[in-house]
Short mmCIF file of C-alpha atoms in Angstrom, two decimals:
data_model
loop_
_atom_site.label_atom_id
_atom_site.label_comp_id
_atom_site.label_asym_id
_atom_site.label_seq_id
_atom_site.Cartn_x
_atom_site.Cartn_y
_atom_site.Cartn_z
CA MET A 217 152.45 148.99 139.68
CA ALA A 218 151.73 145.51 140.95
CA THR A 219 153.76 144.09 143.71
CA ASP A 220 154.93 140.50 144.17
CA THR A 221 152.32 139.92 146.75
CA ASP A 222 149.59 141.04 144.33
CA THR A 223 151.03 138.80 141.75
CA ASP A 224 151.27 135.77 144.06
CA GLY A 225 147.55 136.43 144.93
CA LEU A 226 146.42 136.59 141.30
CA ILE A 227 148.34 133.30 140.45
CA GLY A 228 146.97 131.60 143.57
CA GLY A 229 143.40 132.68 142.68
CA GLU A 230 143.64 131.45 139.18
CA SER A 231 145.06 128.23 140.37
CA GLY A 232 142.19 127.82 142.82
CA ARG A 233 139.59 128.31 140.07
CA GLU A 234 141.28 125.81 137.90
CA ARG A 235 141.23 123.29 140.74
CA ASP A 236 137.49 124.00 141.28
CA ARG A 237 136.74 123.58 137.56
CA GLU A 238 138.80 120.25 137.59
CA ARG A 239 136.86 118.96 140.67
CA THR A 240 133.70 119.93 138.94
CA GLY A 241 134.70 118.16 135.71
CA ASN A 242 135.74 115.01 137.61
CA ALA A 243 132.39 114.98 139.49
CA VAL A 244 130.53 115.20 136.18
CA VAL A 245 132.67 112.37 134.65
CA ASN A 246 132.07 110.20 137.68
CA TRP A 247 128.27 110.83 137.61
CA MET A 248 128.27 109.93 133.93
CA GLU A 249 130.33 106.73 134.52
CA GLY A 250 127.88 105.70 137.17
CA LEU A 251 124.89 105.78 134.87
CA SER A 252 123.38 102.57 133.44
CA GLU A 253 123.69 101.97 129.62
CA ALA A 254 120.04 102.84 129.16
CA ALA A 255 120.31 106.09 131.15
CA TYR A 256 123.52 107.07 129.34
CA ALA A 257 121.83 106.44 125.96
CA TYR A 258 118.84 108.67 126.96
CA LEU A 259 121.31 111.29 128.07
CA LEU A 260 123.00 111.35 124.64
CA LEU A 261 119.56 111.48 123.05
CA LEU A 262 118.40 114.48 125.28
CA PRO A 263 119.46 117.20 122.81
CA ALA A 264 117.59 115.36 119.95
CA PHE A 265 114.50 115.06 122.21
CA ALA A 266 114.68 118.83 122.95
CA LEU A 267 115.01 119.66 119.31
CA LEU A 268 112.12 117.32 118.42
CA THR A 269 109.92 118.91 121.28
CA LEU A 270 110.62 122.36 119.83
CA ILE A 271 109.99 121.59 116.08
CA ALA A 272 107.20 118.88 116.30
CA PHE A 273 105.45 118.42 119.63
CA TYR A 274 105.02 122.23 120.38
CA PRO A 275 103.36 122.92 116.97
CA MET A 276 101.13 119.78 117.57
CA LEU A 277 100.15 121.15 121.02
CA ARG A 278 99.43 124.60 119.45
CA THR A 279 97.22 122.82 116.80
CA PHE A 280 95.36 121.00 119.57
CA VAL A 281 94.73 124.20 121.41
CA MET A 282 93.49 125.86 118.20
CA SER A 283 91.20 122.97 117.62
CA LEU A 284 89.34 123.62 120.84
CA ARG A 285 88.33 127.14 119.85
CA ALA A 286 85.47 128.24 117.53
CA ASN A 287 85.76 129.42 114.04
CA GLU A 288 85.61 133.16 113.60
CA THR A 289 84.88 134.28 110.19
CA ARG A 290 84.44 138.04 111.08
CA GLY A 291 86.94 140.40 112.54
CA LEU A 292 90.64 140.29 112.75
CA ASP A 293 90.96 137.22 114.96
CA PRO A 294 90.45 134.04 113.08
CA LEU A 295 89.59 132.09 116.33
CA GLY A 296 86.73 132.49 118.60
CA GLY A 297 86.08 131.41 122.23
CA PHE A 298 86.73 128.02 123.74
CA VAL A 299 84.26 125.26 122.53
CA GLY A 300 86.00 122.13 123.71
CA ILE A 301 85.74 119.08 121.33
CA GLU A 302 82.84 120.57 119.41
CA ASN A 303 84.97 120.85 116.27
CA TYR A 304 85.73 117.13 116.47
CA VAL A 305 82.13 116.26 116.86
CA ASP A 306 81.28 118.35 113.86
CA ILE A 307 83.84 116.68 111.62
CA LEU A 308 82.76 113.22 112.72
CA THR A 309 79.02 113.98 112.21
CA GLY A 310 79.24 115.91 108.99
CA ASN A 311 78.32 119.32 110.54
CA ALA A 312 81.76 120.97 109.75
CA ARG A 313 81.32 123.95 107.46
CA LEU A 314 83.72 123.02 104.69
CA ALA A 315 84.16 125.27 101.78
CA ARG A 316 82.88 122.87 99.12
CA GLN A 317 81.36 119.38 98.87
CA PHE A 318 83.81 116.47 98.35
CA LEU A 319 82.89 113.57 96.05
CA ASP A 320 80.79 115.99 93.79
CA VAL A 321 77.26 114.24 93.33
CA GLY A 322 77.16 115.72 89.75
CA LEU A 323 80.45 113.90 88.72
CA THR A 324 80.28 110.50 90.26
CA SER A 325 78.64 108.36 92.76
CA SER A 326 80.78 105.22 92.09
CA PHE A 327 83.48 105.42 94.60
CA PRO A 328 83.69 101.98 96.33
CA PHE A 329 81.97 101.59 99.65
CA ILE A 330 81.34 105.29 100.10
CA GLU A 331 77.85 106.64 100.24
CA LEU A 332 77.49 110.39 99.33
CA GLY A 333 75.69 111.06 102.57
CA THR A 334 78.78 109.89 104.59
CA PRO A 335 80.41 112.76 106.51
CA PHE A 336 83.43 114.31 104.81
CA PHE A 337 85.94 113.20 107.37
CA GLN A 338 84.92 109.51 107.11
CA GLN A 339 85.14 109.87 103.36
CA ALA A 340 88.61 111.41 103.53
CA LEU A 341 89.73 108.86 106.12
CA PHE A 342 88.48 105.90 104.13
CA VAL A 343 90.30 107.22 101.06
CA THR A 344 93.50 107.88 102.94
CA LEU A 345 93.62 104.47 104.57
CA ALA A 346 92.74 102.59 101.44
CA PHE A 347 95.44 104.47 99.43
CA ALA A 348 98.03 103.78 102.14
CA VAL A 349 97.15 100.09 102.56
CA ILE A 350 97.04 99.28 98.75
CA SER A 351 99.95 101.41 97.69
CA VAL A 352 102.32 100.15 100.50
CA ILE A 353 101.43 96.50 99.76
CA PHE A 354 102.20 96.80 95.93
CA GLU A 355 105.22 99.09 96.50
CA THR A 356 106.70 96.56 99.02
CA VAL A 357 106.23 93.60 96.68
CA ILE A 358 107.58 95.43 93.63
CA GLY A 359 110.33 97.22 95.56
CA PHE A 360 111.35 93.76 97.08
CA GLY A 361 111.59 92.21 93.63
CA GLN A 362 113.58 95.12 92.30
CA ALA A 363 115.90 95.05 95.12
CA TYR A 364 116.39 91.23 94.97
CA VAL A 365 117.37 91.64 91.23
CA LEU A 366 119.74 94.47 91.92
CA ASP A 367 121.40 92.53 94.62
CA GLN A 368 122.55 89.97 92.05
CA GLU A 369 125.75 90.17 89.98
CA PHE A 370 125.09 90.69 86.24
CA THR A 371 126.43 92.97 83.39
CA GLY A 372 124.79 96.45 83.29
CA ARG A 373 123.59 96.35 86.89
CA ARG A 374 124.62 100.00 87.32
CA TRP A 375 122.38 101.14 84.53
CA VAL A 376 119.48 99.05 85.72
CA ARG A 377 119.80 100.76 89.18
CA VAL A 378 119.60 104.13 87.45
CA ALA A 379 116.52 103.04 85.53
CA ILE A 380 114.81 101.83 88.66
CA ILE A 381 115.72 104.86 90.81
CA LEU A 382 114.78 107.43 88.10
CA PRO A 383 111.16 107.70 88.84
CA TRP A 384 111.89 108.49 92.53
CA ALA A 385 113.68 111.69 91.23
CA VAL A 386 110.60 113.00 89.54
CA PRO A 387 108.99 115.89 91.46
CA ILE A 388 105.44 115.23 92.73
CA VAL A 389 103.96 118.01 90.65
CA ILE A 390 105.65 116.76 87.55
CA GLN A 391 104.53 113.28 88.28
CA GLY A 392 100.96 114.32 88.70
CA MET A 393 101.03 116.33 85.44
CA ILE A 394 102.38 113.21 83.58
CA PHE A 395 99.39 111.10 84.75
CA PHE A 396 97.06 113.99 84.20
CA LEU A 397 97.98 114.41 80.56
CA LEU A 398 98.29 110.72 80.12
CA PHE A 399 94.47 110.22 80.99
CA GLN A 400 93.17 113.39 79.33
CA PRO A 401 90.66 112.21 76.72
CA THR A 402 91.88 114.69 74.10
CA VAL A 403 95.55 114.53 74.97
CA GLY A 404 96.78 111.17 76.23
CA PHE A 405 96.26 107.71 75.03
CA GLY A 406 95.62 106.20 78.48
CA SER A 407 91.87 107.23 78.65
CA ASP A 408 91.15 105.65 75.17
CA LEU A 409 93.07 102.46 75.91
CA MET A 410 91.41 101.82 79.34
CA GLN A 411 88.12 102.68 77.84
CA SER A 412 88.47 100.31 74.99
CA ILE A 413 89.31 97.52 77.47
CA GLY A 414 86.30 98.40 79.54
CA ILE A 415 88.14 99.39 82.69
CA PHE A 416 87.61 103.19 82.81
CA SER A 417 84.97 105.55 81.85
CA GLY A 418 85.30 108.23 79.05
CA THR A 419 86.42 110.89 81.61
CA PRO A 420 88.46 108.90 84.26
CA LEU A 421 89.89 111.90 86.09
CA ALA A 422 86.34 113.05 86.78
CA ASN A 423 85.31 109.63 88.23
CA SER A 424 86.30 108.96 91.75
CA ARG A 425 86.93 105.23 91.27
CA ASP A 426 88.92 105.67 88.09
CA ALA A 427 90.92 108.61 89.43
CA PHE A 428 91.68 106.65 92.58
CA ILE A 429 93.09 103.86 90.58
CA ILE A 430 95.09 106.32 88.46
CA ILE A 431 96.66 107.93 91.50
CA LEU A 432 97.46 104.56 92.99
CA VAL A 433 99.40 103.53 89.85
CA ALA A 434 101.18 106.85 89.82
CA ASP A 435 102.23 106.55 93.42
CA ILE A 436 103.32 102.90 92.98
CA TRP A 437 105.29 103.83 89.88
CA LYS A 438 107.25 106.49 91.78
CA SER A 439 107.57 105.14 95.29
CA SER A 440 108.53 101.44 94.49
CA ALA A 441 112.02 102.84 93.84
CA PHE A 442 112.18 104.18 97.39
CA MET A 443 111.26 100.80 98.81
CA ALA A 444 113.78 99.12 96.55
CA LEU A 445 116.59 101.44 97.87
CA LEU A 446 115.85 100.77 101.47
CA ILE A 447 115.39 97.01 100.93
CA LEU A 448 118.60 96.74 98.79
CA ALA A 449 120.47 98.32 101.69
CA GLY A 450 119.16 95.47 103.97
CA LEU A 451 119.99 92.71 101.37
CA GLN A 452 123.57 93.95 100.92
CA SER A 453 124.19 93.79 104.68
CA VAL A 454 123.52 89.99 104.71
CA ASP A 455 126.60 87.88 105.16
CA ARG A 456 127.23 86.13 101.79
CA SER A 457 128.97 83.24 103.48
CA LEU A 458 125.58 82.17 104.97
CA TYR A 459 124.47 81.39 101.29
CA ASP A 460 127.63 79.28 100.73
CA VAL A 461 126.96 77.31 103.82
CA ALA A 462 123.36 76.73 102.73
CA ARG A 463 124.29 75.59 99.27
CA VAL A 464 126.74 73.02 100.81
CA ALA A 465 123.99 71.81 103.17
CA GLY A 466 121.76 71.29 99.95
CA ALA A 467 119.23 74.10 100.61
CA SER A 468 117.15 74.97 97.61
CA PRO A 469 116.83 78.66 96.42
CA TRP A 470 113.48 78.96 98.12
CA GLN A 471 114.84 77.58 101.41
CA ARG A 472 117.84 80.03 101.20
CA PHE A 473 115.32 82.88 100.68
CA LYS A 474 113.02 81.81 103.48
CA MET A 475 115.59 80.90 106.04
CA ILE A 476 118.34 83.50 105.42
CA THR A 477 117.32 86.35 103.14
CA LEU A 478 113.77 87.15 104.51
CA PRO A 479 114.52 86.97 108.22
CA LEU A 480 117.76 89.02 107.95
CA VAL A 481 116.24 91.73 105.67
CA MET A 482 113.01 91.90 107.66
CA PRO A 483 114.13 94.80 109.88
CA ALA A 484 114.95 97.02 106.83
CA LEU A 485 111.83 95.88 105.14
CA LEU A 486 109.59 96.89 108.18
CA VAL A 487 111.33 100.28 108.46
CA ALA A 488 110.71 100.90 104.70
CA MET A 489 107.08 99.98 105.15
CA LEU A 490 106.69 102.27 108.19
CA PHE A 491 108.15 105.32 106.28
CA ARG A 492 106.07 104.65 103.24
CA THR A 493 102.92 104.27 105.30
CA MET A 494 103.49 107.60 107.05
CA ASP A 495 104.14 109.21 103.75
CA ALA A 496 101.15 107.74 102.12
CA MET A 497 98.82 108.92 104.99
CA ARG A 498 99.90 112.49 104.21
CA VAL A 499 99.07 112.30 100.38
CA PHE A 500 97.92 115.54 98.92
CA GLY A 501 100.20 116.83 96.15
CA LEU A 502 99.79 113.87 93.89
CA ILE A 503 96.00 113.98 94.33
CA GLU A 504 95.64 117.68 93.64
CA SER A 505 97.93 117.75 90.61
CA THR A 506 96.32 114.67 89.08
CA ALA A 507 92.57 114.61 89.57
CA GLY A 508 91.89 117.15 92.27
CA CYS A 509 90.77 116.86 95.87
CA THR A 510 86.98 117.18 94.90
CA THR A 511 87.25 113.85 93.10
CA VAL A 512 89.49 111.94 95.39
CA PRO A 513 89.67 113.44 98.84
CA SER A 514 92.21 112.68 101.46
CA LEU A 515 92.84 113.79 105.08
CA SER A 516 95.36 116.36 103.96
CA CYS A 517 92.95 117.50 101.27
CA LEU A 518 90.43 118.09 103.97
CA VAL A 519 92.95 120.17 105.99
CA VAL A 520 94.02 122.30 103.02
CA GLU A 521 90.35 122.84 101.96
CA ALA A 522 89.23 123.84 105.49
CA MET A 523 92.20 126.23 105.80
CA PHE A 524 92.29 127.89 102.39
CA GLY A 525 89.04 126.95 100.70
CA GLY A 526 87.56 130.49 100.81
CA THR A 527 86.17 130.65 104.48
CA ARG A 528 88.21 131.16 107.57
CA ILE A 529 87.62 127.93 109.47
CA TYR A 530 91.03 127.56 111.01
CA ALA A 531 89.76 125.84 114.12
CA THR A 532 88.11 123.15 111.96
CA ALA A 533 91.33 122.81 109.94
CA ALA A 534 93.28 122.42 113.22
CA ALA A 535 90.87 119.71 114.50
CA VAL A 536 91.29 117.71 111.17
CA ALA A 537 95.05 118.13 111.16
CA PHE A 538 95.27 116.96 114.92
CA ALA A 539 92.94 113.99 114.18
CA THR A 540 95.17 113.04 111.13
CA ALA A 541 98.27 113.16 113.39
CA LEU A 542 96.48 110.87 115.86
CA VAL A 543 95.64 108.36 113.16
CA ILE A 544 99.21 108.33 111.95
CA GLY A 545 100.37 107.87 115.46
CA LEU A 546 98.15 104.90 115.98
CA ILE A 547 99.44 103.38 112.79
CA ILE A 548 103.05 103.84 114.00
CA GLY A 549 102.21 102.33 117.33
CA GLY A 550 100.58 99.41 115.56
CA TYR A 551 103.80 98.76 113.62
CA VAL A 552 105.88 98.86 116.83
CA LEU A 553 103.55 96.51 118.80
CA LEU A 554 103.05 93.99 115.98
CA PHE A 555 106.72 93.78 114.76
CA ARG A 556 108.69 93.99 117.97
CA ASP A 557 111.00 91.05 118.75
CA THR A 558 111.76 89.48 122.15
CA GLU A 559 114.58 91.99 122.67
CA GLY A 560 112.13 94.96 122.38
CA GLY A 561 113.06 96.25 118.99
CA MET A 562 111.29 96.04 115.69
CA TYR A 563 110.89 92.53 114.13
#
């Protein structure tokens, strides 16, 4: 049975621990209050950085480590000994042992600016960059036009928004099958129509140039809606009273667009372009479900082909994947450097 002395000791001990916790809490609060705004912001972002390191940077580091080892096609271990940058040299010089030839010589030799003797990585890099640049330019222009129309007040605007957004809801595989069937000579009307105009050959999906154009059109048809949504969000954040002041001052519609709309929507526009560029650099599903990677290769096609093409060349696949990540990182860095403002942010 506890005595009064024991009870007083327990109460005193608990009070002492509470005071210690309170002092510790006050010290932490005082330390946080003494931080600068930038340091406090980084402190709040620390959990996000830790999560990003776990789910993004660590796999990338593991991929880089894999790329420095040899391919092992025999035995249980798919990776051999350390070979340094040999895999990167092989993919740049065309010595990488891919499972099959890209840009099949028997099908076509008409892809623009590409010679069939060009190493596979350069072929895929050119196709990916050309696809990203052309698609993002067209999608930005079309998406901006759609967003500008949707930002106006008119009857039936809700239904027009649904019609514009609808292509974005179509899954990539379904999108690819739509254009695959559309340009099948015996099924769709697109092949005969384009051939009668003189634009496409009789088998456009087997021709690299024709298939590249078809995939571009398919991507622009779908992704312009994504650009329109992001740009529309930027347009609707513009203060409408600025337009009233401009009208009173006698500004023309073009002057209002140039001096008010474009500068204020530019941050949202650049973010939309950045996201679309990163997505376009990873294109694979649309190509594979429409024309196939043997006709129109991309960097992602090269990774999948090296990984699952029939031979176990995991180290080569890792090298191509890491090189692709570096290219995308350079593009992101280019966006940040070209479009930063005087305050250090984008635009």
